PDB file of C-alpha atoms and ligand atoms in Angstrom:
ATOM      1  CA  MET A 330      79.645 138.018  25.201  1.00  0.00           C
ATOM      2  CA  ASN A 331      77.825 138.271  21.891  1.00  0.00           C
ATOM      3  CA  ASP A 332      80.761 139.771  20.087  1.00  0.00           C
ATOM      4  CA  THR A 333      82.597 137.152  18.003  1.00  0.00           C
ATOM      5  CA  ASN A 334      86.101 138.250  19.054  1.00  0.00           C
ATOM      6  CA  THR A 335      85.159 138.322  22.732  1.00  0.00           C
ATOM      7  CA  LYS A 336      83.901 134.759  22.468  1.00  0.00           C
ATOM      8  CA  ILE A 337      87.033 133.579  20.665  1.00  0.00           C
ATOM      9  CA  GLN A 338      89.306 135.228  23.248  1.00  0.00           C
ATOM     10  CA  ALA A 339      87.353 133.668  26.119  1.00  0.00           C
ATOM     11  CA  LEU A 340      87.394 130.205  24.534  1.00  0.00           C
ATOM     12  CA  GLU A 341      91.099 130.057  23.682  1.00  0.00           C
ATOM     13  CA  PRO A 342      92.492 129.386  27.220  1.00  0.00           C
ATOM     14  CA  LEU A 343      89.669 126.905  27.910  1.00  0.00           C
ATOM     15  CA  LEU A 344      90.426 124.914  24.775  1.00  0.00           C
ATOM     16  CA  ARG A 345      94.128 124.971  25.612  1.00  0.00           C
ATOM     17  CA  GLU A 346      93.148 123.360  28.935  1.00  0.00           C
ATOM     18  CA  VAL A 347      91.209 120.685  27.038  1.00  0.00           C
ATOM     19  CA  LEU A 348      94.324 119.833  25.009  1.00  0.00           C
ATOM     20  CA  LEU A 349      96.396 119.626  28.212  1.00  0.00           C
ATOM     21  CA  THR A 350      93.792 117.382  29.855  1.00  0.00           C
ATOM     22  CA  LEU A 351      93.907 115.068  26.839  1.00  0.00           C
ATOM     23  CA  GLY A 352      97.630 114.620  27.556  1.00  0.00           C
ATOM     24  CA  GLU A 353      98.786 116.804  24.686  1.00  0.00           C
ATOM     25  CA  ASP A 354     101.462 119.483  24.643  1.00  0.00           C
ATOM     26  CA  PRO A 355      99.688 122.638  23.445  1.00  0.00           C
ATOM     27  CA  GLY A 356     103.114 124.210  22.874  1.00  0.00           C
ATOM     28  CA  ARG A 357     104.170 121.765  20.161  1.00  0.00           C
ATOM     29  CA  GLU A 358     104.380 123.071  16.630  1.00  0.00           C
ATOM     30  CA  GLY A 359     101.161 121.539  15.254  1.00  0.00           C
ATOM     31  CA  LEU A 360      99.027 122.627  18.219  1.00  0.00           C
ATOM     32  CA  LYS A 361     100.342 126.140  18.846  1.00  0.00           C
ATOM     33  CA  LYS A 362      97.505 127.850  17.047  1.00  0.00           C
ATOM     34  CA  THR A 363      94.923 125.112  17.548  1.00  0.00           C
ATOM     35  CA  PRO A 364      93.057 126.712  20.497  1.00  0.00           C
ATOM     36  CA  GLN A 365      92.556 129.851  18.391  1.00  0.00           C
ATOM     37  CA  ARG A 366      91.470 127.914  15.268  1.00  0.00           C
ATOM     38  CA  TRP A 367      89.227 125.650  17.339  1.00  0.00           C
ATOM     39  CA  ALA A 368      87.624 128.659  19.043  1.00  0.00           C
ATOM     40  CA  GLU A 369      87.004 130.332  15.665  1.00  0.00           C
ATOM     41  CA  ALA A 370      85.470 127.105  14.351  1.00  0.00           C
ATOM     42  CA  LEU A 371      83.177 126.679  17.366  1.00  0.00           C
ATOM     43  CA  VAL A 372      81.959 130.267  17.091  1.00  0.00           C
ATOM     44  CA  SER A 373      81.351 129.754  13.374  1.00  0.00           C
ATOM     45  CA  TYR A 374      79.428 126.484  13.929  1.00  0.00           C
ATOM     46  CA  THR A 375      77.111 128.259  16.365  1.00  0.00           C
ATOM     47  CA  GLN A 376      76.698 131.624  14.666  1.00  0.00           C
ATOM     48  CA  GLY A 377      72.985 130.999  14.153  1.00  0.00           C
ATOM     49  CA  THR A 378      72.358 130.878  17.917  1.00  0.00           C
ATOM     50  CA  ASP A 379      71.662 134.593  18.265  1.00  0.00           C
ATOM     51  CA  GLN A 380      69.810 134.940  14.966  1.00  0.00           C
ATOM     52  CA  ASN A 381      66.062 134.884  14.617  1.00  0.00           C
ATOM     53  CA  PRO A 382      65.384 132.531  11.681  1.00  0.00           C
ATOM     54  CA  GLU A 383      61.884 133.900  11.349  1.00  0.00           C
ATOM     55  CA  ASP A 384      63.285 137.248  10.201  1.00  0.00           C
ATOM     56  CA  HIS A 385      64.212 135.595   6.909  1.00  0.00           C
ATOM     57  CA  LEU A 386      60.697 134.309   6.326  1.00  0.00           C
ATOM     58  CA  LYS A 387      59.262 137.749   6.872  1.00  0.00           C
ATOM     59  CA  VAL A 388      60.503 138.581   3.394  1.00  0.00           C
ATOM     60  CA  MET A 389      57.373 137.296   1.757  1.00  0.00           C
ATOM     61  CA  PHE A 390      55.122 138.062  -1.147  1.00  0.00           C
ATOM     62  CA  GLU A 391      51.411 138.059  -1.467  1.00  0.00           C
ATOM     63  CA  LEU A 392      50.066 136.704  -4.689  1.00  0.00           C
ATOM     64  CA  GLY A 393      47.230 138.697  -6.222  1.00  0.00           C
ATOM     65  CA  GLU A 394      43.669 137.567  -5.583  1.00  0.00           C
ATOM     66  CA  HIS A 395      43.361 136.094  -9.056  1.00  0.00           C
ATOM     67  CA  GLU A 396      46.859 134.618  -9.184  1.00  0.00           C
ATOM     68  CA  TYR A 397      46.022 131.716  -6.914  1.00  0.00           C
ATOM     69  CA  PRO A 398      43.095 129.253  -6.927  1.00  0.00           C
ATOM     70  CA  GLU A 399      40.500 129.462  -4.162  1.00  0.00           C
ATOM     71  CA  GLN A 400      40.890 125.799  -3.299  1.00  0.00           C
ATOM     72  CA  THR A 401      44.128 123.930  -3.736  1.00  0.00           C
ATOM     73  CA  ASP A 402      46.520 121.370  -2.344  1.00  0.00           C
ATOM     74  CA  ASP A 403      49.333 122.326  -4.699  1.00  0.00           C
ATOM     75  CA  MET A 404      52.690 122.531  -3.022  1.00  0.00           C
ATOM     76  CA  VAL A 405      55.721 124.732  -3.145  1.00  0.00           C
ATOM     77  CA  MET A 406      58.725 122.453  -2.663  1.00  0.00           C
ATOM     78  CA  VAL A 407      62.447 122.956  -2.246  1.00  0.00           C
ATOM     79  CA  ASP A 408      64.566 119.823  -1.994  1.00  0.00           C
ATOM     80  CA  ASN A 409      68.165 118.910  -1.236  1.00  0.00           C
ATOM     81  CA  ILE A 410      68.991 121.878   0.984  1.00  0.00           C
ATOM     82  CA  GLU A 411      72.415 120.849   2.227  1.00  0.00           C
ATOM     83  CA  PHE A 412      73.479 121.635   5.767  1.00  0.00           C
ATOM     84  CA  VAL A 413      76.070 120.778   8.384  1.00  0.00           C
ATOM     85  CA  SER A 414      75.112 121.070  12.030  1.00  0.00           C
ATOM     86  CA  THR A 415      76.564 120.152  15.433  1.00  0.00           C
ATOM     87  CA  CYS A 416      75.070 117.407  17.590  1.00  0.00           C
ATOM     88  CA  GLU A 417      74.624 118.937  21.044  1.00  0.00           C
ATOM     89  CA  HIS A 418      75.001 115.588  22.794  1.00  0.00           C
ATOM     90  CA  HIS A 419      78.474 114.815  21.457  1.00  0.00           C
ATOM     91  CA  MET A 420      79.628 118.111  19.912  1.00  0.00           C
ATOM     92  CA  ALA A 421      80.167 116.180  16.676  1.00  0.00           C
ATOM     93  CA  PRO A 422      79.013 117.273  13.227  1.00  0.00           C
ATOM     94  CA  PHE A 423      76.021 115.854  11.445  1.00  0.00           C
ATOM     95  CA  ARG A 424      75.473 116.587   7.784  1.00  0.00           C
ATOM     96  CA  GLY A 425      72.542 116.032   5.541  1.00  0.00           C
ATOM     97  CA  VAL A 426      69.812 117.440   3.365  1.00  0.00           C
ATOM     98  CA  ALA A 427      66.463 119.024   4.156  1.00  0.00           C
ATOM     99  CA  HIS A 428      63.407 118.826   1.903  1.00  0.00           C
ATOM    100  CA  ILE A 429      60.587 121.302   2.480  1.00  0.00           C
ATOM    101  CA  ALA A 430      57.055 121.516   1.080  1.00  0.00           C
ATOM    102  CA  TYR A 431      54.248 123.876   1.982  1.00  0.00           C
ATOM    103  CA  ILE A 432      50.779 124.533   0.626  1.00  0.00           C
ATOM    104  CA  PRO A 433      50.138 128.295   0.419  1.00  0.00           C
ATOM    105  CA  ASN A 434      46.912 129.495   1.982  1.00  0.00           C
ATOM    106  CA  PRO A 435      44.488 130.823  -0.697  1.00  0.00           C
ATOM    107  CA  GLU A 436      43.146 133.344   1.846  1.00  0.00           C
ATOM    108  CA  THR A 437      46.452 134.982   2.745  1.00  0.00           C
ATOM    109  CA  ARG A 438      48.236 133.920  -0.491  1.00  0.00           C
ATOM    110  CA  ARG A 439      51.546 134.292   1.352  1.00  0.00           C
ATOM    111  CA  ILE A 440      54.647 132.793  -0.206  1.00  0.00           C
ATOM    112  CA  THR A 441      58.304 133.347   0.631  1.00  0.00           C
ATOM    113  CA  GLY A 442      61.397 133.574  -1.541  1.00  0.00           C
ATOM    114  CA  LEU A 443      62.652 130.061  -2.330  1.00  0.00           C
ATOM    115  CA  SER A 444      66.135 130.952  -1.101  1.00  0.00           C
ATOM    116  CA  LYS A 445      64.639 132.034   2.232  1.00  0.00           C
ATOM    117  CA  LEU A 446      63.809 128.399   2.957  1.00  0.00           C
ATOM    118  CA  SER A 447      67.442 127.378   2.610  1.00  0.00           C
ATOM    119  CA  ARG A 448      68.417 130.386   4.738  1.00  0.00           C
ATOM    120  CA  LEU A 449      66.006 129.100   7.390  1.00  0.00           C
ATOM    121  CA  VAL A 450      67.725 125.692   7.348  1.00  0.00           C
ATOM    122  CA  GLU A 451      71.124 127.388   7.536  1.00  0.00           C
ATOM    123  CA  VAL A 452      70.281 129.453  10.611  1.00  0.00           C
ATOM    124  CA  TYR A 453      68.750 126.514  12.492  1.00  0.00           C
ATOM    125  CA  SER A 454      71.686 124.256  11.616  1.00  0.00           C
ATOM    126  CA  ASN A 455      74.297 126.781  12.788  1.00  0.00           C
ATOM    127  CA  ARG A 456      73.470 125.970  16.383  1.00  0.00           C
ATOM    128  CA  LEU A 457      74.023 123.163  18.834  1.00  0.00           C
ATOM    129  CA  GLN A 458      71.226 120.916  17.643  1.00  0.00           C
ATOM    130  CA  ILE A 459      69.483 117.604  17.541  1.00  0.00           C
ATOM    131  CA  GLN A 460      67.997 116.557  14.213  1.00  0.00           C
ATOM    132  CA  GLU A 461      64.500 115.958  15.611  1.00  0.00           C
ATOM    133  CA  ARG A 462      64.228 119.474  17.062  1.00  0.00           C
ATOM    134  CA  MET A 463      65.678 121.146  13.985  1.00  0.00           C
ATOM    135  CA  THR A 464      63.097 119.430  11.751  1.00  0.00           C
ATOM    136  CA  ASN A 465      60.249 120.677  13.931  1.00  0.00           C
ATOM    137  CA  GLN A 466      61.672 124.186  14.315  1.00  0.00           C
ATOM    138  CA  ILE A 467      61.736 124.600  10.529  1.00  0.00           C
ATOM    139  CA  ALA A 468      58.146 123.361  10.153  1.00  0.00           C
ATOM    140  CA  LYS A 469      56.939 125.554  13.025  1.00  0.00           C
ATOM    141  CA  ALA A 470      58.559 128.723  11.665  1.00  0.00           C
ATOM    142  CA  ILE A 471      56.972 128.233   8.233  1.00  0.00           C
ATOM    143  CA  ASP A 472      53.620 127.395   9.823  1.00  0.00           C
ATOM    144  CA  GLN A 473      53.596 130.467  12.053  1.00  0.00           C
ATOM    145  CA  ILE A 474      54.844 133.064   9.587  1.00  0.00           C
ATOM    146  CA  LEU A 475      53.389 131.999   6.235  1.00  0.00           C
ATOM    147  CA  LEU A 476      50.163 130.547   7.695  1.00  0.00           C
ATOM    148  CA  PRO A 477      50.075 127.861   4.975  1.00  0.00           C
ATOM    149  CA  LEU A 478      47.407 125.168   4.730  1.00  0.00           C
ATOM    150  CA  GLY A 479      50.107 122.605   5.395  1.00  0.00           C
ATOM    151  CA  VAL A 480      53.841 122.153   5.724  1.00  0.00           C
ATOM    152  CA  MET A 481      56.126 119.132   5.708  1.00  0.00           C
ATOM    153  CA  VAL A 482      59.841 118.937   6.382  1.00  0.00           C
ATOM    154  CA  VAL A 483      61.987 115.832   5.829  1.00  0.00           C
ATOM    155  CA  ILE A 484      65.602 115.695   6.931  1.00  0.00           C
ATOM    156  CA  ARG A 485      68.056 112.893   6.261  1.00  0.00           C
ATOM    157  CA  ALA A 486      71.435 113.165   7.939  1.00  0.00           C
ATOM    158  CA  MET A 487      74.564 111.222   8.841  1.00  0.00           C
ATOM    159  CA  HIS A 488      75.847 111.718  12.356  1.00  0.00           C
ATOM    160  CA  PHE A 489      79.555 111.602  13.049  1.00  0.00           C
ATOM    161  CA  CYS A 490      78.825 110.648  16.654  1.00  0.00           C
ATOM    162  CA  MET A 491      77.515 107.373  15.175  1.00  0.00           C
ATOM    163  CA  ILE A 492      80.350 107.030  12.664  1.00  0.00           C
ATOM    164  CA  GLN A 493      83.421 107.904  14.717  1.00  0.00           C
ATOM    165  CA  ARG A 494      82.459 106.566  18.145  1.00  0.00           C
ATOM    166  CA  GLY A 495      80.127 104.074  19.847  1.00  0.00           C
ATOM    167  CA  VAL A 496      78.240 101.928  17.339  1.00  0.00           C
ATOM    168  CA  LYS A 497      80.473 102.989  14.395  1.00  0.00           C
ATOM    169  CA  GLN A 498      77.683 102.881  11.850  1.00  0.00           C
ATOM    170  CA  ARG A 499      79.232 104.313   8.717  1.00  0.00           C
ATOM    171  CA  SER A 500      76.382 103.827   6.285  1.00  0.00           C
ATOM    172  CA  SER A 501      73.430 104.514   8.574  1.00  0.00           C
ATOM    173  CA  SER A 502      71.480 107.751   8.314  1.00  0.00           C
ATOM    174  CA  ALA A 503      68.665 109.238  10.362  1.00  0.00           C
ATOM    175  CA  LEU A 504      65.401 110.369   8.805  1.00  0.00           C
ATOM    176  CA  THR A 505      63.082 112.784  10.589  1.00  0.00           C
ATOM    177  CA  THR A 506      59.820 114.349   9.479  1.00  0.00           C
ATOM    178  CA  ALA A 507      57.636 117.162  10.763  1.00  0.00           C
ATOM    179  CA  ARG A 508      54.148 117.826   9.438  1.00  0.00           C
ATOM    180  CA  ARG A 509      51.584 120.536  10.055  1.00  0.00           C
ATOM    181  CA  GLY A 510      48.059 121.181   8.776  1.00  0.00           C
ATOM    182  CA  MET A 511      46.844 119.286   5.715  1.00  0.00           C
ATOM    183  CA  PHE A 512      49.880 116.999   5.732  1.00  0.00           C
ATOM    184  CA  LEU A 513      48.602 115.561   9.012  1.00  0.00           C
ATOM    185  CA  ASP A 514      45.060 115.019   7.770  1.00  0.00           C
ATOM    186  CA  ASN A 515      45.720 113.770   4.262  1.00  0.00           C
ATOM    187  CA  PRO A 516      48.226 110.897   3.853  1.00  0.00           C
ATOM    188  CA  GLY A 517      47.901 111.224   0.062  1.00  0.00           C
ATOM    189  CA  LEU A 518      49.770 114.528   0.265  1.00  0.00           C
ATOM    190  CA  GLU A 519      52.684 112.928   2.039  1.00  0.00           C
ATOM    191  CA  ILE A 520      52.858 110.270  -0.686  1.00  0.00           C
ATOM    192  CA  LYS A 521      52.810 113.002  -3.329  1.00  0.00           C
ATOM    193  CA  PHE A 522      55.678 114.702  -1.569  1.00  0.00           C
ATOM    194  CA  GLN A 523      57.618 111.456  -1.262  1.00  0.00           C
ATOM    195  CA  ASN A 524      57.052 110.588  -4.899  1.00  0.00           C
ATOM    196  CA  TYR A 525      58.508 113.918  -5.805  1.00  0.00           C
ATOM    197  CA  LEU A 526      61.533 113.453  -3.674  1.00  0.00           C
ATOM    198  CA  ASN A 527      62.124 109.856  -4.670  1.00  0.00           C
ATOM    199  CA  LEU A 528      63.780 109.364  -1.326  1.00  0.00           C
ATOM    200  CA  THR A 529      65.443 106.086  -2.219  1.00  0.00           C
ATOM    201  CA  ASN A 530      67.626 107.936  -4.695  1.00  0.00           C
ATOM    202  CA  LYS A 531      68.403 110.639  -2.202  1.00  0.00           C
ATOM    203  CA  LEU A 532      70.028 108.024   0.017  1.00  0.00           C
ATOM    204  CA  ASN A 533      72.873 107.804  -2.459  1.00  0.00           C
ATOM    205  CA  ASP A 534      73.403 111.534  -2.443  1.00  0.00           C
ATOM    206  CA  LEU A 535      74.630 111.743   1.114  1.00  0.00           C
TER     207      LEU A 535
HETATM  208 ZN1   ZN B1901      75.430 112.773  18.785  1.00  0.00          ZN
END
């Protein structure tokens, strides 16, 4: 069932049933092709499920021995990585931005391509998710593959399950953080990271 077309074909009759159960007429003009489009969309939203995000991080570089200081808390940061994911509790989208910082380890001197970090966010967001888990998965993958001295991930997102149903909070967003290594031991580093991000401004970007 891994093949995209097989999944779409299997989903179509099920989604047609959903429309019928909602009291709709799946034969009416506007809905005729909806089960197919809906199936294609669902498969697209979850295309990261079978991918191993860590494969992307394995494309890494080792800085030369003299290209990196022996002791450091300097960070590599990538901010405003946009993503759209699907809340697994309500099957509704949530969209937001991820900010990532890590402190390369002077012993291994491993760094990854900057675009690989956004690829990592993309793969983890193309799954049925919850924001808390996604934040930790990103931090864990970087921690395990790059063996940095520290890593911190901040995600701010708006959840359509909060906007369209239930509490109907249109201007509320959720902020989650995940820290590893030096970011846990040294609060000054977190402040440095936050200063860089200027998170209050980022609120307006969503
Ligand atoms: Zn939800």
